[in-house]
mmCIF file of N, CA and C in Angstrom:
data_model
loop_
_atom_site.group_PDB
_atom_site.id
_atom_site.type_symbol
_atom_site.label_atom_id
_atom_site.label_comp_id
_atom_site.label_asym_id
_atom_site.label_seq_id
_atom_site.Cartn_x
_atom_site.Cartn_y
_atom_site.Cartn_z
ATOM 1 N N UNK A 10 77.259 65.906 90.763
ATOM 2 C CA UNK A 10 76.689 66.047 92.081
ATOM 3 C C UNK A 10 75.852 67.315 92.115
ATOM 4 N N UNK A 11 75.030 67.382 92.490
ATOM 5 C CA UNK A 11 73.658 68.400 92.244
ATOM 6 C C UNK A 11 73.572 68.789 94.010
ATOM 7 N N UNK A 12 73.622 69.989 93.859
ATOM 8 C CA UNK A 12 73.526 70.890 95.339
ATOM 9 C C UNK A 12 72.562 71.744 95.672
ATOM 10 N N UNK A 13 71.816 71.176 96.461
ATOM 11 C CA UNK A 13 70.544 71.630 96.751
ATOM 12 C C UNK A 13 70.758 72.808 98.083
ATOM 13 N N UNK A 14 70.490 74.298 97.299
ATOM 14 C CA UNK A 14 70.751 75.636 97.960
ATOM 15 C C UNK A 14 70.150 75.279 99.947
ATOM 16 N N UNK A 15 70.532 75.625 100.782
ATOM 17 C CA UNK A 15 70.296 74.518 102.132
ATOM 18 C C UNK A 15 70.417 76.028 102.772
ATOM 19 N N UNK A 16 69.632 76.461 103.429
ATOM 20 C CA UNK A 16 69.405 77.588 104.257
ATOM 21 C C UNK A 16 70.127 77.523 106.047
ATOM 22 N N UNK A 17 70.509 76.057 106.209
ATOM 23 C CA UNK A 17 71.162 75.497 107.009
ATOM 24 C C UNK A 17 72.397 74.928 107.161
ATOM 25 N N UNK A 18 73.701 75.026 107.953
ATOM 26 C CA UNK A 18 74.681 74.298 107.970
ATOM 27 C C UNK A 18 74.925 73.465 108.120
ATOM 28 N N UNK A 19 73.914 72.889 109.295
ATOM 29 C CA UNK A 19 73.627 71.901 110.037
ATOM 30 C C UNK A 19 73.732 70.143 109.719
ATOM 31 N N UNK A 20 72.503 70.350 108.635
ATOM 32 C CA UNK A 20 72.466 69.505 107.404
ATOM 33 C C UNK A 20 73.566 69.334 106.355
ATOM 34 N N UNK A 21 75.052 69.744 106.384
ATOM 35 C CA UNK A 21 75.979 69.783 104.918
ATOM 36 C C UNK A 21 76.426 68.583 105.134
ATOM 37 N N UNK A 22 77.200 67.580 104.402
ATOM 38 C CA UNK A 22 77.578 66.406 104.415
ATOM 39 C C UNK A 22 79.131 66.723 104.131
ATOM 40 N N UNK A 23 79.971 66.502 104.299
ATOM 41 C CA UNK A 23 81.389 66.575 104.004
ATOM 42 C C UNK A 23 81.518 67.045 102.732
ATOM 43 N N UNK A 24 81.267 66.453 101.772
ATOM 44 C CA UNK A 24 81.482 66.731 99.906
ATOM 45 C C UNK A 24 80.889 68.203 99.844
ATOM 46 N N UNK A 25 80.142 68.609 100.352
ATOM 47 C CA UNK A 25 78.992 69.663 100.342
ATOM 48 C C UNK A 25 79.493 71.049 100.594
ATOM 49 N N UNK A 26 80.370 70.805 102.163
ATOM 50 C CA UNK A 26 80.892 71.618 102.669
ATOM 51 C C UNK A 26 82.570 71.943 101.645
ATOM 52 N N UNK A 27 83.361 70.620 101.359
ATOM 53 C CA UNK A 27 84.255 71.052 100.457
ATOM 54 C C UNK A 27 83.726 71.777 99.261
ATOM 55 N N UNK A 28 83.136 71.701 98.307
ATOM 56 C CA UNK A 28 82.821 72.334 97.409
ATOM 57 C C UNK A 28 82.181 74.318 97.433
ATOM 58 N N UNK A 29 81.210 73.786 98.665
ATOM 59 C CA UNK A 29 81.282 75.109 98.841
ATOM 60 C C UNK A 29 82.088 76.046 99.228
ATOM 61 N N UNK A 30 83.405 75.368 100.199
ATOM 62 C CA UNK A 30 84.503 76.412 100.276
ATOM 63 C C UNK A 30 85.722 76.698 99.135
ATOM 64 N N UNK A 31 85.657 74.979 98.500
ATOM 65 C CA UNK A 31 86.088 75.747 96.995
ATOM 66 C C UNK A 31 85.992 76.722 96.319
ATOM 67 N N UNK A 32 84.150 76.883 96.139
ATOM 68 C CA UNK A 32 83.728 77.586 94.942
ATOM 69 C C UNK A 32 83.582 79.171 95.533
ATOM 70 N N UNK A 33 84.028 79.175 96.827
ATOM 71 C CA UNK A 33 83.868 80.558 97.483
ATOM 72 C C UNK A 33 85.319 81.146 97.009
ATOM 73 N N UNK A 34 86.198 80.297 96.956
ATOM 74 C CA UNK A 34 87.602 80.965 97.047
ATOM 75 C C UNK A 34 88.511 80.826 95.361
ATOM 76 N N UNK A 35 87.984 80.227 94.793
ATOM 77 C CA UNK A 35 88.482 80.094 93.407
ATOM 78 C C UNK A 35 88.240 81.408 92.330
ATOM 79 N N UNK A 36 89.565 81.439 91.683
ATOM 80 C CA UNK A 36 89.330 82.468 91.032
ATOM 81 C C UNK A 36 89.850 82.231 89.836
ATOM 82 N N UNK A 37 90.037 82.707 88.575
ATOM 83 C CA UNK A 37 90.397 82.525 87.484
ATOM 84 C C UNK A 37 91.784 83.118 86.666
ATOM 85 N N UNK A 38 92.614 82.635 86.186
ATOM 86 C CA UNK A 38 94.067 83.211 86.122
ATOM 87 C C UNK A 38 93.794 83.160 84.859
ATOM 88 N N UNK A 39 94.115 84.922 84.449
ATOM 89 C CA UNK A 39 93.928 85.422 82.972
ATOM 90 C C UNK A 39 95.381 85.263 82.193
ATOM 91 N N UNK A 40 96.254 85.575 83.080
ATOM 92 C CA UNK A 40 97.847 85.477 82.839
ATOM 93 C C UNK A 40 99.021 85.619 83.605
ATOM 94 N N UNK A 41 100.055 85.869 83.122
ATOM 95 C CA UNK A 41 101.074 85.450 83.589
ATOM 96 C C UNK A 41 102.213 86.371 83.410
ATOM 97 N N UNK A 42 102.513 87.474 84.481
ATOM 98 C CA UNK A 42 103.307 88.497 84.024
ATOM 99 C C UNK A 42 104.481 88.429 84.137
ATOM 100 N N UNK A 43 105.796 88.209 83.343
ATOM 101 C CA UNK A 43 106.907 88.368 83.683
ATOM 102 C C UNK A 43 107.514 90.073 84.012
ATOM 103 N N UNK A 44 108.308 89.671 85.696
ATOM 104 C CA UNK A 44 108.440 91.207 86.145
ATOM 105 C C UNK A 44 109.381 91.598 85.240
ATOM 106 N N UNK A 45 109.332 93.236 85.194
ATOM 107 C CA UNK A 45 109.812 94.310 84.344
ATOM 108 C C UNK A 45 111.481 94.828 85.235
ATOM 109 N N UNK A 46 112.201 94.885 85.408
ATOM 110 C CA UNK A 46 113.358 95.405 86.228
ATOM 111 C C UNK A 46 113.158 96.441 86.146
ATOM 112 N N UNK A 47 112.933 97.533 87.475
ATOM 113 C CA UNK A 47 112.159 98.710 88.187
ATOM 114 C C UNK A 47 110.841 98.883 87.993
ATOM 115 N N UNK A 48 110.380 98.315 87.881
ATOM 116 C CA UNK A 48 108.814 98.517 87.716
ATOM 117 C C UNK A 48 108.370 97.801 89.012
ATOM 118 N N UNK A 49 107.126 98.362 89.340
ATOM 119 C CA UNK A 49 106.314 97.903 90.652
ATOM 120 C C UNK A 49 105.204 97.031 90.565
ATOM 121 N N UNK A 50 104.921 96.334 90.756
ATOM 122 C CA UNK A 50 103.382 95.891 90.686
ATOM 123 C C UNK A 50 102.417 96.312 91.649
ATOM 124 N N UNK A 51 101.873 96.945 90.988
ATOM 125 C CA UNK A 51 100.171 98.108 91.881
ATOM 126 C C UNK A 51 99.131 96.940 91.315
ATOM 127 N N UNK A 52 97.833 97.000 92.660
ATOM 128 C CA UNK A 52 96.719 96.904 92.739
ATOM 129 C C UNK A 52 96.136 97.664 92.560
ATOM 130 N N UNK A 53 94.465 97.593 91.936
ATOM 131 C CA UNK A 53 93.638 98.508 91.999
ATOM 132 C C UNK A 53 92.571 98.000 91.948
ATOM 133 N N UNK A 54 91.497 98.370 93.215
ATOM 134 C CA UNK A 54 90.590 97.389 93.370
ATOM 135 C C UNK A 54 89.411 98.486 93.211
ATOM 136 N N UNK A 55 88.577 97.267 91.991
ATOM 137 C CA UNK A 55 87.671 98.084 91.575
ATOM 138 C C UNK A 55 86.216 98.056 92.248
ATOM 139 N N UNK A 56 85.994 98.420 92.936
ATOM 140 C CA UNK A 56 84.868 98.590 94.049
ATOM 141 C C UNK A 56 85.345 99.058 95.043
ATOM 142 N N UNK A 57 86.680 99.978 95.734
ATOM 143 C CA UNK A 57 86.700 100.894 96.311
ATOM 144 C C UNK A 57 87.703 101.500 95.701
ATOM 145 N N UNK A 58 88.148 101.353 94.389
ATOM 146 C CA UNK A 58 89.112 102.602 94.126
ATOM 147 C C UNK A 58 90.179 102.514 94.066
ATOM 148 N N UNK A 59 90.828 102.305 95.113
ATOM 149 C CA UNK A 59 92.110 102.034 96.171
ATOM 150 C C UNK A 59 93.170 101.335 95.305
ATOM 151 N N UNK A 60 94.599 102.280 95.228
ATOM 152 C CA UNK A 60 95.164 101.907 95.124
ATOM 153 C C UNK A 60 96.670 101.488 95.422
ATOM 154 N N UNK A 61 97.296 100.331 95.128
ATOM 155 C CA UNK A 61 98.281 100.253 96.381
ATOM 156 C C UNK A 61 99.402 98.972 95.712
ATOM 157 N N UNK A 62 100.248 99.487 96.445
ATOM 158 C CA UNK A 62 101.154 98.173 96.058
ATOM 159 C C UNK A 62 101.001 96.623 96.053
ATOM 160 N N UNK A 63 101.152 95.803 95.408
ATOM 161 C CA UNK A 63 100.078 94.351 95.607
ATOM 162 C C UNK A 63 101.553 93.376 96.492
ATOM 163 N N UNK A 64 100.793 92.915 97.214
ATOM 164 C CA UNK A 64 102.046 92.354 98.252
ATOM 165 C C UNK A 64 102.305 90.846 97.672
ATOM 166 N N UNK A 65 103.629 90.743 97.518
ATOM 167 C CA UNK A 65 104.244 89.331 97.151
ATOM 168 C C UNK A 65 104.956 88.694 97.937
ATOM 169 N N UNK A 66 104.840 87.618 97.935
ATOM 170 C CA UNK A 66 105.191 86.674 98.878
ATOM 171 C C UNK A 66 106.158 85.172 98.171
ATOM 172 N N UNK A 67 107.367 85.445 98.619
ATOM 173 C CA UNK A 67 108.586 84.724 97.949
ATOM 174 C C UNK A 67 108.601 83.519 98.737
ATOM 175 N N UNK A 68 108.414 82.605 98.166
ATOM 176 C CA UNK A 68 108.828 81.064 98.697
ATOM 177 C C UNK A 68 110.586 80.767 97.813
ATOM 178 N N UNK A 69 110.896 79.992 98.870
ATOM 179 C CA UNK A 69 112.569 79.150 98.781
ATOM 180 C C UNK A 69 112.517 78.035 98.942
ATOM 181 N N UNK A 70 112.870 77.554 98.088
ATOM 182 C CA UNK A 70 113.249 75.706 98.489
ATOM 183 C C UNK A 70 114.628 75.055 97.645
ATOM 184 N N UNK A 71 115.169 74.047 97.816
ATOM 185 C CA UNK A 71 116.333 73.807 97.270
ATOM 186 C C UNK A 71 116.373 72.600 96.220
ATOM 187 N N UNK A 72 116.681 73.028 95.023
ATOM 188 C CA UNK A 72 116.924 72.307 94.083
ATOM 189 C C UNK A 72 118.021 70.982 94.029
ATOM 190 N N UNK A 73 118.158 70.585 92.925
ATOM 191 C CA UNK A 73 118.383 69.029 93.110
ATOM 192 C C UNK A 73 120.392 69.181 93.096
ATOM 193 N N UNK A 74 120.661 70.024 92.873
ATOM 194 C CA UNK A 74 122.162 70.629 92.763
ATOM 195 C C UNK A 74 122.143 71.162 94.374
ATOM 196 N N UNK A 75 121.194 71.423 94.916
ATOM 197 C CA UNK A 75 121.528 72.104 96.381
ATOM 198 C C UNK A 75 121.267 74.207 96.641
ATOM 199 N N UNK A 76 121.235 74.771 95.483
ATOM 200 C CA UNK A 76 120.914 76.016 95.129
ATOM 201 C C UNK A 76 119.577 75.785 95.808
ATOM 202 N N UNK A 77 119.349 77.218 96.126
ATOM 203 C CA UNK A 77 118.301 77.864 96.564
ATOM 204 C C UNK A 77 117.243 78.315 95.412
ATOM 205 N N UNK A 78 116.366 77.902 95.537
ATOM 206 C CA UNK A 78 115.621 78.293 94.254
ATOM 207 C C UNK A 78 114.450 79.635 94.708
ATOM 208 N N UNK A 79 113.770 80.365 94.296
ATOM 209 C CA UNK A 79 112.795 81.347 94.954
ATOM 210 C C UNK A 79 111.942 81.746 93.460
ATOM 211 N N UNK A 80 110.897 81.328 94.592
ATOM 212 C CA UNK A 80 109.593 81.412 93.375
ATOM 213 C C UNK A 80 108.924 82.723 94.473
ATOM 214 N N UNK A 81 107.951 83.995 93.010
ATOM 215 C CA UNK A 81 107.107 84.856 93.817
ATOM 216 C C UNK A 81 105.936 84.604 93.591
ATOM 217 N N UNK A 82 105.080 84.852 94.418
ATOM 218 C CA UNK A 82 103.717 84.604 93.845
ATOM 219 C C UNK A 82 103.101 85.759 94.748
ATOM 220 N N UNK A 83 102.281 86.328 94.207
ATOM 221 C CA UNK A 83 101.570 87.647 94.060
ATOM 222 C C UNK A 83 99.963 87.214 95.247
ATOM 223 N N UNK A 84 99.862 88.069 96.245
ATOM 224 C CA UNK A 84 98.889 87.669 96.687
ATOM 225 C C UNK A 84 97.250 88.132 95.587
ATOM 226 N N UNK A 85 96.448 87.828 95.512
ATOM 227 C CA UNK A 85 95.275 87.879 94.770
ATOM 228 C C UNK A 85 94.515 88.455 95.948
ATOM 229 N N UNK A 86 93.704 89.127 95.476
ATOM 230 C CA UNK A 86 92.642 90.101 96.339
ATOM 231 C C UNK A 86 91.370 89.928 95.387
ATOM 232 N N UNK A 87 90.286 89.477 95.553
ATOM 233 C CA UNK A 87 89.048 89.897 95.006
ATOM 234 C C UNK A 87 88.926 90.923 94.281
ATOM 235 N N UNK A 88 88.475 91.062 93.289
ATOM 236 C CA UNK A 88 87.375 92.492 92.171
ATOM 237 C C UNK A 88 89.062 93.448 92.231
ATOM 238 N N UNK A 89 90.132 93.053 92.036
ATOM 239 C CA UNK A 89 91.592 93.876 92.205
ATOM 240 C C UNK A 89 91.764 93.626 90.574
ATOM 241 N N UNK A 90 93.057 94.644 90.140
ATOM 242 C CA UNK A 90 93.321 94.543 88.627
ATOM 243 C C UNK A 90 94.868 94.716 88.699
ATOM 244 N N UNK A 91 95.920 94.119 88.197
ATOM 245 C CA UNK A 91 97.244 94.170 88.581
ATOM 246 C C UNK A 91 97.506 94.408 87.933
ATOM 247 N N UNK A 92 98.612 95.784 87.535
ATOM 248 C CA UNK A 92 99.549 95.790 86.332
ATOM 249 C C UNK A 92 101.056 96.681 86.961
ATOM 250 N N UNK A 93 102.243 95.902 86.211
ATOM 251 C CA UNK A 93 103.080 97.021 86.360
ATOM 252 C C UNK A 93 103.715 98.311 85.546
ATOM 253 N N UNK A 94 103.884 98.998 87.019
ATOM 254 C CA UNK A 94 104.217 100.443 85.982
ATOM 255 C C UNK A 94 105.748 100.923 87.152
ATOM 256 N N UNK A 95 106.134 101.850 86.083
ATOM 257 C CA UNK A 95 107.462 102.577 86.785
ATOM 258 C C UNK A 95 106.532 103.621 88.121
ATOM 259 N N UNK A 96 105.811 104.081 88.512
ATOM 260 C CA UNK A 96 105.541 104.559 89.833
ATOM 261 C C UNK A 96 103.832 104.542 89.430
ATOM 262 N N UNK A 97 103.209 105.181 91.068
ATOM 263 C CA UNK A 97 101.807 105.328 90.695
ATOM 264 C C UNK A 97 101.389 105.862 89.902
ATOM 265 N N UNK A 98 101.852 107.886 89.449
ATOM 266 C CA UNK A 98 101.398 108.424 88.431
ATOM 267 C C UNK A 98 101.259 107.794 87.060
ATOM 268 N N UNK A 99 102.458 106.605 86.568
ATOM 269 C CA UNK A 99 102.311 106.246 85.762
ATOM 270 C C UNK A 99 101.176 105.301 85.496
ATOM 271 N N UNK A 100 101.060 104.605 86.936
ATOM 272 C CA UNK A 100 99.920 103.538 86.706
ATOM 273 C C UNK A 100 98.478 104.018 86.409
ATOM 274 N N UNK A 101 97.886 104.888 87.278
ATOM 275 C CA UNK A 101 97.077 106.185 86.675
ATOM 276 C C UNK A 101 96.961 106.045 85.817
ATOM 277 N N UNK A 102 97.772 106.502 84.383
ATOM 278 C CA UNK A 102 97.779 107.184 83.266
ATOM 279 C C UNK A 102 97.334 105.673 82.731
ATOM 280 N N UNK A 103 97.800 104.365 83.185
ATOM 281 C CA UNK A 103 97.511 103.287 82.424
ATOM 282 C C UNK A 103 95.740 103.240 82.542
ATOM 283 N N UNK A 104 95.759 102.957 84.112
ATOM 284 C CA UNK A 104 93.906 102.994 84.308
ATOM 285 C C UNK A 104 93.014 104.070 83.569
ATOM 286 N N UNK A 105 93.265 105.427 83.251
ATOM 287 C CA UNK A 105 92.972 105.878 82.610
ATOM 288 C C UNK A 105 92.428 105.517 81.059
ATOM 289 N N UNK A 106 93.492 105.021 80.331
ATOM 290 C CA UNK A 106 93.678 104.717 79.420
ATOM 291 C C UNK A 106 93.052 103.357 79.048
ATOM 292 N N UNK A 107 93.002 102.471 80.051
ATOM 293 C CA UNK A 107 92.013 101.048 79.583
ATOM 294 C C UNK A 107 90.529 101.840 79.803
ATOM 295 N N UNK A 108 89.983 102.565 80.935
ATOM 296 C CA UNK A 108 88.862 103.089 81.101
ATOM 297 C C UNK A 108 88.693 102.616 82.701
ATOM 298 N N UNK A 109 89.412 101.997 83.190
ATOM 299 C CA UNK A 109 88.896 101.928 84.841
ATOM 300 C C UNK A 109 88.993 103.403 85.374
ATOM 301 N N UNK A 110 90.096 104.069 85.455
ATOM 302 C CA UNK A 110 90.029 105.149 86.297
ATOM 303 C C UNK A 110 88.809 106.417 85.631
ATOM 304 N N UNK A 111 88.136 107.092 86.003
ATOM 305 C CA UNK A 111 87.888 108.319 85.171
ATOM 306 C C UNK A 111 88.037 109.415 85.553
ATOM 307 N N UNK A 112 89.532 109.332 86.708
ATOM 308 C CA UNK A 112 88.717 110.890 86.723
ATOM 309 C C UNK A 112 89.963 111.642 85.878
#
């Protein structure tokens, strides 16, 4: 299906409009971190700097035995870089060290 750039909304056809809100919000999953016991998971978003704890969000549902099962899943933020470390200073020293941070 071939999408002709439309300076108008007006004109989108259903298929048109899905795709474009797809391709606005899709992002690409590099991997898959299993958490560390005491370690944090920090954000650091590279186009303002900023860095901060990355907020997770635990879903529950109940398995076929009746147990509670709980999955986390990590919210995703745009142009952000996730890694965990035992506190911020340490995370620092990581950004440093790949080359994001410089100072």
């Amino acid at each position: 299906m071939n999408i002709i750039p439309i300076t108008t909304k007006d004109n989108l056809s259903k298929e048109q409009i899905e795709y474009l809100q797809k391709q606005q919000t899709e992002y690409k999953l590099i991997n898959r971190i299993k958490k560390n016991p005491g370690h944090t998971l920090f954000s650091f978003n590279r186009k303002t700097g900023e860095i901060k704890k990355a907020s997770v969000v635990y879903k529950v549902s109940l398995g076929l035995n009746g147990n509670p099962i709980t999955k986390s899943e990590t919210v995703i933020e745009p142009d952000c870089y996730y890694e965990q470390a035992l506190n911020e200073k340490n995370f620092r020293k990581r950004l440093k060290r790949i080359g994001l941070l410089n100072l």
